[in-house]
Amino acid sequence: MIIDLYDKLSGILPEENIIKDEDMSRHTTFRVGGPADYFLKIDTYKALKEVLDLFRTEGLLMQEDYYILGNGSNLLVSDGGYRGAVMSLGGEFAECSMESSNVIKAGAAALNVVVANLARDNSLTGFEFAHGIPGSIGGALVMNAGAYGGEMKQVVRSVAAIDENGNEIILKGDELEFGYRTSVFKKKKCVITSCLIELTPGDRKEIENTMNELKEKRVSKQPLEYPSAGSTFKRPEGYFAGKLIEDAGLRGYSVGGAQVSEKHCGFVVNKGTATATDVYKLIVDVQNRVFEVSGVKLTPEVILLGDFKA
Ligand SMILES: Cc1cc2nc3c(=O)[nH]c(=O)nc-3n(C[C@H](O)[C@H](O)[C@H](O)COP(=O)(O)OP(=O)(O)OC[C@H]3O[C@@H](n4cnc5c(N)ncnc54)[C@H](O)[C@@H]3O)c2cc1C
């Protein structure tokens, strides 16, 4: 059905922004995944509204027929790919600027590192935690991304989005339903366009030092030399996923080119030749083995897109 939309899409987007059969391994930090039928690069608010209006009038649904990609750093796309349109925001959505002396307006496609650097340059503290999280603001809001004691929940004042009826909405406070690696956006189908991040005046040098310290921690503890999606599993209450995996004897355990990192058991890494099926089978094996040994059921933090069979 999506194939038939080409002519209509080309009335909205420049032709070079409508890519057929785009290999998703190019757009995920795991560096695996098959083709998406369509990959749409959307650079303006006007184009986004028009594309969403078109999909809605054609009866096409979010998740089933189209998917919003952030920076692909928490995503596993199946080897068979995705039979719909992946939408990738850029252009004006990648911008961030000072809204007032302590509030940053960040587009959904702005990278966390860019927003963190803007905060540092304006001597604002509170966003240092996100400097090393390799995703976009949109992805960070959906996931309530967090690290080293910080999380999006602590700094987000409001989020602007387009809901599934095409309405522009602003969500704030409890409406955002932030929790551990979750938010209202996990269940509410909408496209986040921007947010306001409220920070506290601080000392530029201290902010920079904190960012550097956190970066050193990541480099020393995480297998950043291999493609991955960060922590593969959520932290089960009262446990650490990495410790449970290590205690189950799975350090270095491999399926094809996917491996439980030798450096940090909480990470599944692509040693270079992994397929999405390898990664998925490894995830299932780890879940089963950890459950056998400890009775704890690990839940993936990584989001799956496409069809998977163990
Ligand atoms: C090396 C490494 C280290 C990591 N460390 C951390 C860490 O310390 N803490 C942490 O929390 N995470 C970490 N992660 C995981 C990942 O970076 C985060 O989950 C990040 O927030 C995902 O953002 P993204 O832009 O890549 O989103 P994606 O992976 O592209 O998408 C994530 C979800 O957000 C949705 N989404 C994205 N943009 C929008 C939008 N505009 N509107 C609606 N929905 C949208 C997608 O549909 C998807 O459901 C790490 C990953 C790697 C590879």
mmCIF file of C-alpha atoms and ligand atoms in Angstrom:
data_model
loop_
_atom_site.group_PDB
_atom_site.id
_atom_site.type_symbol
_atom_site.label_atom_id
_atom_site.label_comp_id
_atom_site.label_asym_id
_atom_site.label_seq_id
_atom_site.Cartn_x
_atom_site.Cartn_y
_atom_site.Cartn_z
ATOM 1 C CA MET A 1 0.000 0.000 0.000
ATOM 2 C CA ILE A 2 2.880 2.332 0.845
ATOM 3 C CA ILE A 3 4.379 1.792 -2.627
ATOM 4 C CA ASP A 4 1.344 3.488 -4.176
ATOM 5 C CA LEU A 5 2.052 6.643 -2.182
ATOM 6 C CA TYR A 6 5.238 7.544 -4.037
ATOM 7 C CA ASP A 7 3.606 10.102 -6.321
ATOM 8 C CA LYS A 8 1.772 11.752 -3.436
ATOM 9 C CA LEU A 9 4.907 11.791 -1.267
ATOM 10 C CA SER A 10 6.923 13.386 -4.055
ATOM 11 C CA GLY A 11 4.453 16.247 -4.021
ATOM 12 C CA ILE A 12 5.515 16.951 -0.425
ATOM 13 C CA LEU A 13 9.179 15.916 -0.122
ATOM 14 C CA PRO A 14 12.105 16.466 -2.505
ATOM 15 C CA GLU A 15 12.674 13.222 -4.435
ATOM 16 C CA GLU A 16 16.111 12.721 -2.872
ATOM 17 C CA ASN A 17 14.375 12.586 0.542
ATOM 18 C CA ILE A 18 12.246 9.599 -0.509
ATOM 19 C CA ILE A 19 14.487 6.542 -0.521
ATOM 20 C CA LYS A 20 13.234 3.079 -1.398
ATOM 21 C CA ASP A 21 14.613 -0.107 0.169
ATOM 22 C CA GLU A 22 16.971 1.715 2.504
ATOM 23 C CA ASP A 23 19.232 -0.603 4.463
ATOM 24 C CA MET A 24 18.540 0.044 8.139
ATOM 25 C CA SER A 25 22.004 -1.180 9.162
ATOM 26 C CA ARG A 26 23.094 2.303 8.018
ATOM 27 C CA HIS A 27 20.808 3.936 10.566
ATOM 28 C CA THR A 28 21.235 1.875 13.746
ATOM 29 C CA THR A 29 24.186 1.839 16.133
ATOM 30 C CA PHE A 30 24.026 -1.999 16.133
ATOM 31 C CA ARG A 31 24.880 -1.754 12.394
ATOM 32 C CA VAL A 32 22.454 -4.574 11.581
ATOM 33 C CA GLY A 33 18.998 -4.689 10.016
ATOM 34 C CA GLY A 34 17.430 -5.164 6.584
ATOM 35 C CA PRO A 35 15.680 -2.706 4.277
ATOM 36 C CA ALA A 36 12.797 -0.396 5.072
ATOM 37 C CA ASP A 37 10.405 -0.152 2.108
ATOM 38 C CA TYR A 38 10.622 3.626 2.386
ATOM 39 C CA PHE A 39 12.993 5.916 4.234
ATOM 40 C CA LEU A 40 11.669 9.475 4.368
ATOM 41 C CA LYS A 41 13.898 12.367 5.375
ATOM 42 C CA ILE A 42 11.721 15.119 6.794
ATOM 43 C CA ASP A 43 13.365 18.475 7.386
ATOM 44 C CA THR A 44 10.516 20.912 8.004
ATOM 45 C CA TYR A 45 7.488 21.121 10.257
ATOM 46 C CA LYS A 46 5.290 21.843 7.240
ATOM 47 C CA ALA A 47 6.477 18.693 5.442
ATOM 48 C CA LEU A 48 5.990 16.588 8.579
ATOM 49 C CA LYS A 49 2.411 17.802 8.990
ATOM 50 C CA GLU A 50 1.662 17.115 5.328
ATOM 51 C CA VAL A 51 3.209 13.635 5.367
ATOM 52 C CA LEU A 52 1.316 12.711 8.552
ATOM 53 C CA ASP A 53 -1.924 14.094 7.061
ATOM 54 C CA LEU A 54 -1.352 11.998 3.936
ATOM 55 C CA PHE A 55 -0.715 8.823 5.931
ATOM 56 C CA ARG A 56 -3.763 9.458 8.100
ATOM 57 C CA THR A 57 -6.091 10.029 5.152
ATOM 58 C CA GLU A 58 -4.730 6.845 3.520
ATOM 59 C CA GLY A 59 -5.563 4.934 6.721
ATOM 60 C CA LEU A 60 -1.895 4.177 7.474
ATOM 61 C CA LEU A 61 -0.998 3.682 11.105
ATOM 62 C CA MET A 62 2.012 4.560 13.247
ATOM 63 C CA GLN A 63 4.171 1.489 14.100
ATOM 64 C CA GLU A 64 2.329 -0.785 11.606
ATOM 65 C CA ASP A 65 2.846 1.378 8.506
ATOM 66 C CA TYR A 66 5.284 4.063 9.573
ATOM 67 C CA TYR A 67 7.924 4.398 12.224
ATOM 68 C CA ILE A 68 9.704 7.437 13.669
ATOM 69 C CA LEU A 69 13.447 6.973 13.875
ATOM 70 C CA GLY A 70 15.644 8.950 16.252
ATOM 71 C CA ASN A 71 19.362 8.253 16.070
ATOM 72 C CA GLY A 72 18.765 4.485 16.002
ATOM 73 C CA SER A 73 20.825 3.936 19.160
ATOM 74 C CA ASN A 74 18.240 1.824 20.962
ATOM 75 C CA LEU A 75 16.871 -0.063 18.006
ATOM 76 C CA LEU A 76 17.172 -3.588 16.578
ATOM 77 C CA VAL A 77 15.691 -3.895 13.075
ATOM 78 C CA SER A 78 15.127 -7.453 11.785
ATOM 79 C CA ASP A 79 17.142 -8.829 8.870
ATOM 80 C CA GLY A 80 13.956 -8.884 6.797
ATOM 81 C CA GLY A 81 13.577 -5.158 7.404
ATOM 82 C CA TYR A 82 10.370 -3.177 7.790
ATOM 83 C CA ARG A 83 7.388 -3.182 5.406
ATOM 84 C CA GLY A 84 6.523 0.441 5.947
ATOM 85 C CA ALA A 85 8.031 3.927 5.927
ATOM 86 C CA VAL A 86 10.730 4.935 8.363
ATOM 87 C CA MET A 87 10.590 8.684 8.990
ATOM 88 C CA SER A 88 13.809 10.406 9.946
ATOM 89 C CA LEU A 89 13.594 13.992 11.175
ATOM 90 C CA GLY A 90 16.399 16.447 10.391
ATOM 91 C CA GLY A 91 16.781 20.032 9.184
ATOM 92 C CA GLU A 92 14.848 22.381 11.445
ATOM 93 C CA PHE A 93 14.146 19.509 13.875
ATOM 94 C CA ALA A 94 17.886 19.199 14.549
ATOM 95 C CA GLU A 95 18.148 22.789 15.815
ATOM 96 C CA CYS A 96 18.458 23.887 19.426
ATOM 97 C CA SER A 97 18.618 27.385 20.858
ATOM 98 C CA MET A 98 18.226 29.384 24.055
ATOM 99 C CA GLU A 99 14.553 30.075 24.793
ATOM 100 C CA SER A 100 15.446 32.163 27.861
ATOM 101 C CA SER A 101 18.461 32.486 30.156
ATOM 102 C CA ASN A 102 18.023 28.974 31.638
ATOM 103 C CA VAL A 103 15.716 27.228 29.163
ATOM 104 C CA ILE A 104 16.810 25.472 25.968
ATOM 105 C CA LYS A 105 14.419 24.759 23.129
ATOM 106 C CA ALA A 106 15.611 21.538 21.503
ATOM 107 C CA GLY A 107 14.266 20.021 18.296
ATOM 108 C CA ALA A 108 13.443 16.310 18.386
ATOM 109 C CA ALA A 109 16.313 15.463 16.043
ATOM 110 C CA ALA A 110 18.929 17.500 17.947
ATOM 111 C CA LEU A 111 21.555 15.163 19.340
ATOM 112 C CA ASN A 112 21.928 15.039 23.117
ATOM 113 C CA VAL A 113 25.600 15.927 22.789
ATOM 114 C CA VAL A 114 24.759 19.126 20.876
ATOM 115 C CA VAL A 115 22.194 20.185 23.488
ATOM 116 C CA ALA A 116 24.618 19.337 26.321
ATOM 117 C CA ASN A 117 27.305 21.475 24.677
ATOM 118 C CA LEU A 118 24.868 24.383 24.305
ATOM 119 C CA ALA A 119 24.018 24.059 28.004
ATOM 120 C CA ARG A 120 27.728 24.073 28.915
ATOM 121 C CA ASP A 121 28.425 27.091 26.692
ATOM 122 C CA ASN A 122 25.673 28.962 28.529
ATOM 123 C CA SER A 123 26.962 27.829 31.964
ATOM 124 C CA LEU A 124 23.843 25.768 32.630
ATOM 125 C CA THR A 125 24.057 22.626 34.728
ATOM 126 C CA GLY A 126 21.723 19.610 34.840
ATOM 127 C CA PHE A 127 22.203 18.109 31.375
ATOM 128 C CA GLU A 128 25.751 16.759 31.787
ATOM 129 C CA PHE A 129 24.352 13.215 32.204
ATOM 130 C CA ALA A 130 23.067 13.194 28.611
ATOM 131 C CA HIS A 131 26.329 14.311 26.977
ATOM 132 C CA GLY A 132 27.452 10.707 26.341
ATOM 133 C CA ILE A 133 24.067 9.166 25.473
ATOM 134 C CA PRO A 134 24.377 8.739 21.698
ATOM 135 C CA GLY A 135 20.788 9.544 20.755
ATOM 136 C CA SER A 136 18.482 12.364 19.786
ATOM 137 C CA ILE A 137 16.218 14.430 22.023
ATOM 138 C CA GLY A 138 13.157 12.609 20.594
ATOM 139 C CA GLY A 139 14.600 9.217 21.511
ATOM 140 C CA ALA A 140 15.702 10.496 24.924
ATOM 141 C CA LEU A 141 12.166 11.728 25.673
ATOM 142 C CA VAL A 142 10.508 8.462 24.631
ATOM 143 C CA MET A 143 12.985 6.424 26.699
ATOM 144 C CA ASN A 144 13.365 8.884 29.584
ATOM 145 C CA ALA A 145 17.061 8.343 28.910
ATOM 146 C CA GLY A 146 19.308 8.634 31.912
ATOM 147 C CA ALA A 147 22.768 7.989 33.251
ATOM 148 C CA TYR A 148 24.872 8.612 36.354
ATOM 149 C CA GLY A 149 21.942 9.817 38.466
ATOM 150 C CA GLY A 150 20.406 12.103 35.831
ATOM 151 C CA GLU A 151 17.390 11.479 33.609
ATOM 152 C CA MET A 152 15.218 13.477 31.211
ATOM 153 C CA LYS A 153 12.417 13.615 33.774
ATOM 154 C CA GLN A 154 14.490 15.978 35.930
ATOM 155 C CA VAL A 155 14.986 18.640 33.258
ATOM 156 C CA VAL A 156 12.078 18.546 30.795
ATOM 157 C CA ARG A 157 9.572 21.363 31.214
ATOM 158 C CA SER A 158 7.310 20.525 28.273
ATOM 159 C CA VAL A 159 7.186 18.514 25.057
ATOM 160 C CA ALA A 160 5.592 19.546 21.751
ATOM 161 C CA ALA A 161 4.241 16.813 19.492
ATOM 162 C CA ILE A 162 1.760 16.033 16.722
ATOM 163 C CA ASP A 163 -0.793 13.435 17.805
ATOM 164 C CA GLU A 164 -2.336 10.700 15.685
ATOM 165 C CA ASN A 165 -5.225 12.990 14.679
ATOM 166 C CA GLY A 166 -2.793 15.582 13.371
ATOM 167 C CA ASN A 167 -3.299 17.937 16.322
ATOM 168 C CA GLU A 168 -0.409 19.909 17.770
ATOM 169 C CA ILE A 169 -0.165 19.135 21.486
ATOM 170 C CA ILE A 170 1.986 20.276 24.400
ATOM 171 C CA LEU A 171 2.519 17.851 27.276
ATOM 172 C CA LYS A 172 4.039 18.715 30.643
ATOM 173 C CA GLY A 173 4.449 17.498 34.220
ATOM 174 C CA ASP A 174 2.559 14.309 35.098
ATOM 175 C CA GLU A 175 1.155 14.070 31.562
ATOM 176 C CA LEU A 176 4.612 12.934 30.438
ATOM 177 C CA GLU A 177 4.414 9.834 32.693
ATOM 178 C CA PHE A 178 8.186 9.525 32.926
ATOM 179 C CA GLY A 179 9.401 6.349 34.625
ATOM 180 C CA TYR A 180 12.433 4.090 34.433
ATOM 181 C CA ARG A 181 13.250 4.035 30.676
ATOM 182 C CA THR A 182 9.674 4.865 29.813
ATOM 183 C CA SER A 183 7.319 7.775 29.172
ATOM 184 C CA VAL A 184 3.801 8.415 27.930
ATOM 185 C CA PHE A 185 5.229 8.259 24.380
ATOM 186 C CA LYS A 186 5.683 4.494 24.700
ATOM 187 C CA LYS A 187 1.914 4.120 24.475
ATOM 188 C CA LYS A 188 0.698 7.409 22.998
ATOM 189 C CA LYS A 189 1.165 7.433 19.257
ATOM 190 C CA CYS A 190 2.571 10.830 18.346
ATOM 191 C CA VAL A 191 5.550 12.454 16.732
ATOM 192 C CA ILE A 192 7.620 14.573 19.092
ATOM 193 C CA THR A 193 8.776 17.773 17.429
ATOM 194 C CA SER A 194 10.610 19.672 20.198
ATOM 195 C CA CYS A 195 10.882 20.199 23.936
ATOM 196 C CA LEU A 196 11.857 22.804 26.497
ATOM 197 C CA ILE A 197 14.679 21.830 28.852
ATOM 198 C CA GLU A 198 14.998 23.841 32.058
ATOM 199 C CA LEU A 199 18.437 23.971 33.684
ATOM 200 C CA THR A 200 20.202 25.719 36.558
ATOM 201 C CA PRO A 201 22.960 28.357 36.342
ATOM 202 C CA GLY A 202 26.324 26.769 37.122
ATOM 203 C CA ASP A 203 30.042 27.058 36.569
ATOM 204 C CA ARG A 204 31.159 26.382 32.983
ATOM 205 C CA LYS A 205 34.453 24.801 34.007
ATOM 206 C CA GLU A 206 32.764 22.473 36.521
ATOM 207 C CA ILE A 207 30.172 21.471 33.930
ATOM 208 C CA GLU A 208 32.929 20.665 31.465
ATOM 209 C CA ASN A 209 34.868 18.691 34.093
ATOM 210 C CA THR A 210 31.773 16.632 34.932
ATOM 211 C CA MET A 211 31.202 15.844 31.253
ATOM 212 C CA ASN A 212 34.821 14.757 30.879
ATOM 213 C CA GLU A 213 34.666 12.575 34.002
ATOM 214 C CA LEU A 214 31.504 10.849 32.789
ATOM 215 C CA LYS A 215 33.076 10.329 29.363
ATOM 216 C CA GLU A 216 36.117 8.669 30.954
ATOM 217 C CA LYS A 217 33.826 6.378 32.951
ATOM 218 C CA ARG A 218 32.041 5.324 29.763
ATOM 219 C CA VAL A 219 35.250 4.745 27.840
ATOM 220 C CA SER A 220 36.745 2.647 30.653
ATOM 221 C CA LYS A 221 33.611 0.575 31.440
ATOM 222 C CA GLN A 222 31.689 0.276 28.156
ATOM 223 C CA PRO A 223 32.658 -1.594 24.942
ATOM 224 C CA LEU A 224 32.422 1.538 22.817
ATOM 225 C CA GLU A 225 34.812 0.013 20.280
ATOM 226 C CA TYR A 226 32.005 -2.274 19.005
ATOM 227 C CA PRO A 227 28.574 -1.453 17.583
ATOM 228 C CA SER A 228 25.803 -1.937 20.164
ATOM 229 C CA ALA A 229 22.634 -0.327 21.472
ATOM 230 C CA GLY A 230 24.035 0.338 24.934
ATOM 231 C CA SER A 231 22.480 -1.630 27.799
ATOM 232 C CA THR A 232 20.522 -4.410 26.139
ATOM 233 C CA PHE A 233 18.245 -5.114 29.094
ATOM 234 C CA LYS A 234 16.433 -2.963 31.599
ATOM 235 C CA ARG A 235 17.694 -3.066 35.175
ATOM 236 C CA PRO A 236 15.425 -5.496 37.049
ATOM 237 C CA GLU A 237 14.360 -4.078 40.397
ATOM 238 C CA GLY A 238 16.910 -4.987 43.054
ATOM 239 C CA TYR A 239 19.466 -6.372 40.560
ATOM 240 C CA PHE A 240 21.904 -5.313 37.866
ATOM 241 C CA ALA A 241 21.380 -6.987 34.484
ATOM 242 C CA GLY A 242 25.128 -7.170 33.807
ATOM 243 C CA LYS A 243 25.817 -8.948 37.129
ATOM 244 C CA LEU A 244 22.991 -11.464 36.568
ATOM 245 C CA ILE A 245 24.366 -12.212 33.086
ATOM 246 C CA GLU A 246 27.897 -12.591 34.395
ATOM 247 C CA ASP A 247 26.713 -14.852 37.253
ATOM 248 C CA ALA A 248 24.915 -17.020 34.683
ATOM 249 C CA GLY A 249 28.323 -17.658 33.100
ATOM 250 C CA LEU A 250 27.541 -15.724 29.945
ATOM 251 C CA ARG A 251 30.445 -13.280 29.732
ATOM 252 C CA GLY A 252 31.674 -13.515 26.122
ATOM 253 C CA TYR A 253 28.839 -15.876 25.102
ATOM 254 C CA SER A 254 28.281 -15.620 21.331
ATOM 255 C CA VAL A 255 25.681 -16.382 18.712
ATOM 256 C CA GLY A 256 27.170 -15.856 15.250
ATOM 257 C CA GLY A 257 28.702 -12.393 15.251
ATOM 258 C CA ALA A 258 26.781 -11.180 18.324
ATOM 259 C CA GLN A 259 28.413 -11.425 21.714
ATOM 260 C CA VAL A 260 27.772 -10.645 25.370
ATOM 261 C CA SER A 261 30.518 -8.067 25.799
ATOM 262 C CA GLU A 262 33.620 -9.329 27.609
ATOM 263 C CA LYS A 263 34.064 -5.805 29.004
ATOM 264 C CA HIS A 264 30.501 -5.162 30.235
ATOM 265 C CA CYS A 265 28.035 -8.071 30.374
ATOM 266 C CA GLY A 266 25.073 -5.675 30.156
ATOM 267 C CA PHE A 267 25.975 -4.901 26.532
ATOM 268 C CA VAL A 268 25.379 -7.158 23.540
ATOM 269 C CA VAL A 269 27.883 -6.138 20.862
ATOM 270 C CA ASN A 270 28.265 -6.736 17.154
ATOM 271 C CA LYS A 271 31.744 -8.161 16.668
ATOM 272 C CA GLY A 272 31.571 -7.155 13.008
ATOM 273 C CA THR A 273 29.585 -9.873 11.250
ATOM 274 C CA ALA A 274 26.429 -10.063 13.374
ATOM 275 C CA THR A 275 22.987 -10.263 11.837
ATOM 276 C CA ALA A 276 19.870 -9.011 13.598
ATOM 277 C CA THR A 277 18.887 -12.683 14.016
ATOM 278 C CA ASP A 278 22.180 -13.363 15.838
ATOM 279 C CA VAL A 279 21.500 -10.449 18.190
ATOM 280 C CA TYR A 280 17.922 -11.531 18.785
ATOM 281 C CA LYS A 281 18.837 -15.194 19.415
ATOM 282 C CA LEU A 282 21.529 -14.080 21.827
ATOM 283 C CA ILE A 283 19.026 -11.906 23.697
ATOM 284 C CA VAL A 284 16.612 -14.843 24.022
ATOM 285 C CA ASP A 285 19.391 -17.230 25.136
ATOM 286 C CA VAL A 286 20.524 -14.733 27.772
ATOM 287 C CA GLN A 287 16.963 -14.275 29.042
ATOM 288 C CA ASN A 288 16.445 -18.042 29.297
ATOM 289 C CA ARG A 289 19.780 -18.793 30.952
ATOM 290 C CA VAL A 290 19.503 -15.937 33.455
ATOM 291 C CA PHE A 291 15.991 -17.063 34.342
ATOM 292 C CA GLU A 292 17.189 -20.649 34.889
ATOM 293 C CA VAL A 293 20.048 -19.559 37.123
ATOM 294 C CA SER A 294 18.487 -16.692 39.102
ATOM 295 C CA GLY A 295 14.740 -16.794 38.498
ATOM 296 C CA VAL A 296 14.876 -13.201 37.228
ATOM 297 C CA LYS A 297 13.215 -12.372 33.900
ATOM 298 C CA LEU A 298 15.250 -9.824 31.954
ATOM 299 C CA THR A 299 13.290 -7.422 29.749
ATOM 300 C CA PRO A 300 15.004 -5.905 26.716
ATOM 301 C CA GLU A 301 15.484 -2.146 26.810
ATOM 302 C CA VAL A 302 16.286 -2.320 23.100
ATOM 303 C CA ILE A 303 13.280 -1.749 20.816
ATOM 304 C CA LEU A 304 12.556 -4.356 18.127
ATOM 305 C CA LEU A 305 11.287 -3.374 14.677
ATOM 306 C CA GLY A 306 10.252 -6.000 12.099
ATOM 307 C CA ASP A 307 9.687 -9.750 12.466
ATOM 308 C CA PHE A 308 11.868 -11.859 14.745
ATOM 309 C CA LYS A 309 11.945 -15.590 15.378
ATOM 310 C CA ALA A 310 14.255 -17.225 17.922
HETATM 311 C C1 LIG B 1 27.059 3.112 23.437
HETATM 312 C C2 LIG B 1 25.675 3.410 23.942
HETATM 313 C C3 LIG B 1 25.505 3.907 25.224
HETATM 314 C C4 LIG B 1 24.214 4.182 25.697
HETATM 315 N N1 LIG B 1 24.079 4.699 26.955
HETATM 316 C C5 LIG B 1 22.845 4.993 27.413
HETATM 317 C C6 LIG B 1 22.691 5.572 28.711
HETATM 318 O O1 LIG B 1 23.647 5.823 29.444
HETATM 319 N N2 LIG B 1 21.424 5.833 29.137
HETATM 320 C C7 LIG B 1 20.340 5.586 28.353
HETATM 321 O O2 LIG B 1 19.202 5.869 28.796
HETATM 322 N N3 LIG B 1 20.472 5.051 27.112
HETATM 323 C C8 LIG B 1 21.689 4.755 26.630
HETATM 324 N N4 LIG B 1 21.821 4.208 25.377
HETATM 325 C C9 LIG B 1 20.622 3.856 24.589
HETATM 326 C C10 LIG B 1 20.114 4.977 23.641
HETATM 327 O O3 LIG B 1 21.163 5.847 23.295
HETATM 328 C C11 LIG B 1 18.976 5.768 24.306
HETATM 329 O O4 LIG B 1 17.865 4.954 24.564
HETATM 330 C C12 LIG B 1 18.545 6.954 23.431
HETATM 331 O O5 LIG B 1 17.687 7.791 24.188
HETATM 332 C C13 LIG B 1 17.812 6.544 22.157
HETATM 333 O O6 LIG B 1 17.674 7.707 21.361
HETATM 334 P P1 LIG B 1 17.639 7.639 19.768
HETATM 335 O O7 LIG B 1 17.493 9.013 19.251
HETATM 336 O O8 LIG B 1 18.787 6.875 19.238
HETATM 337 O O9 LIG B 1 16.290 6.872 19.566
HETATM 338 P P2 LIG B 1 15.935 5.597 18.658
HETATM 339 O O10 LIG B 1 16.723 4.425 19.124
HETATM 340 O O11 LIG B 1 16.020 5.943 17.223
HETATM 341 O O12 LIG B 1 14.399 5.410 19.058
HETATM 342 C C14 LIG B 1 14.024 5.105 20.372
HETATM 343 C C15 LIG B 1 12.502 5.236 20.464
HETATM 344 O O13 LIG B 1 12.149 6.599 20.363
HETATM 345 C C16 LIG B 1 11.198 6.784 19.314
HETATM 346 N N5 LIG B 1 11.409 8.139 18.777
HETATM 347 C C17 LIG B 1 12.576 8.724 18.456
HETATM 348 N N6 LIG B 1 12.369 9.991 18.039
HETATM 349 C C18 LIG B 1 11.030 10.201 18.107
HETATM 350 C C19 LIG B 1 10.182 11.311 17.810
HETATM 351 N N7 LIG B 1 10.660 12.471 17.325
HETATM 352 N N8 LIG B 1 8.855 11.172 18.008
HETATM 353 C C20 LIG B 1 8.323 10.010 18.476
HETATM 354 N N9 LIG B 1 9.073 8.926 18.771
HETATM 355 C C21 LIG B 1 10.414 9.025 18.582
HETATM 356 C C22 LIG B 1 11.462 5.658 18.337
HETATM 357 O O14 LIG B 1 10.320 5.394 17.529
HETATM 358 C C23 LIG B 1 11.765 4.541 19.315
HETATM 359 O O15 LIG B 1 10.554 4.016 19.830
HETATM 360 C C24 LIG B 1 23.087 3.930 24.876
HETATM 361 C C25 LIG B 1 23.274 3.449 23.568
HETATM 362 C C26 LIG B 1 24.545 3.186 23.100
HETATM 363 C C27 LIG B 1 24.723 2.686 21.696
#
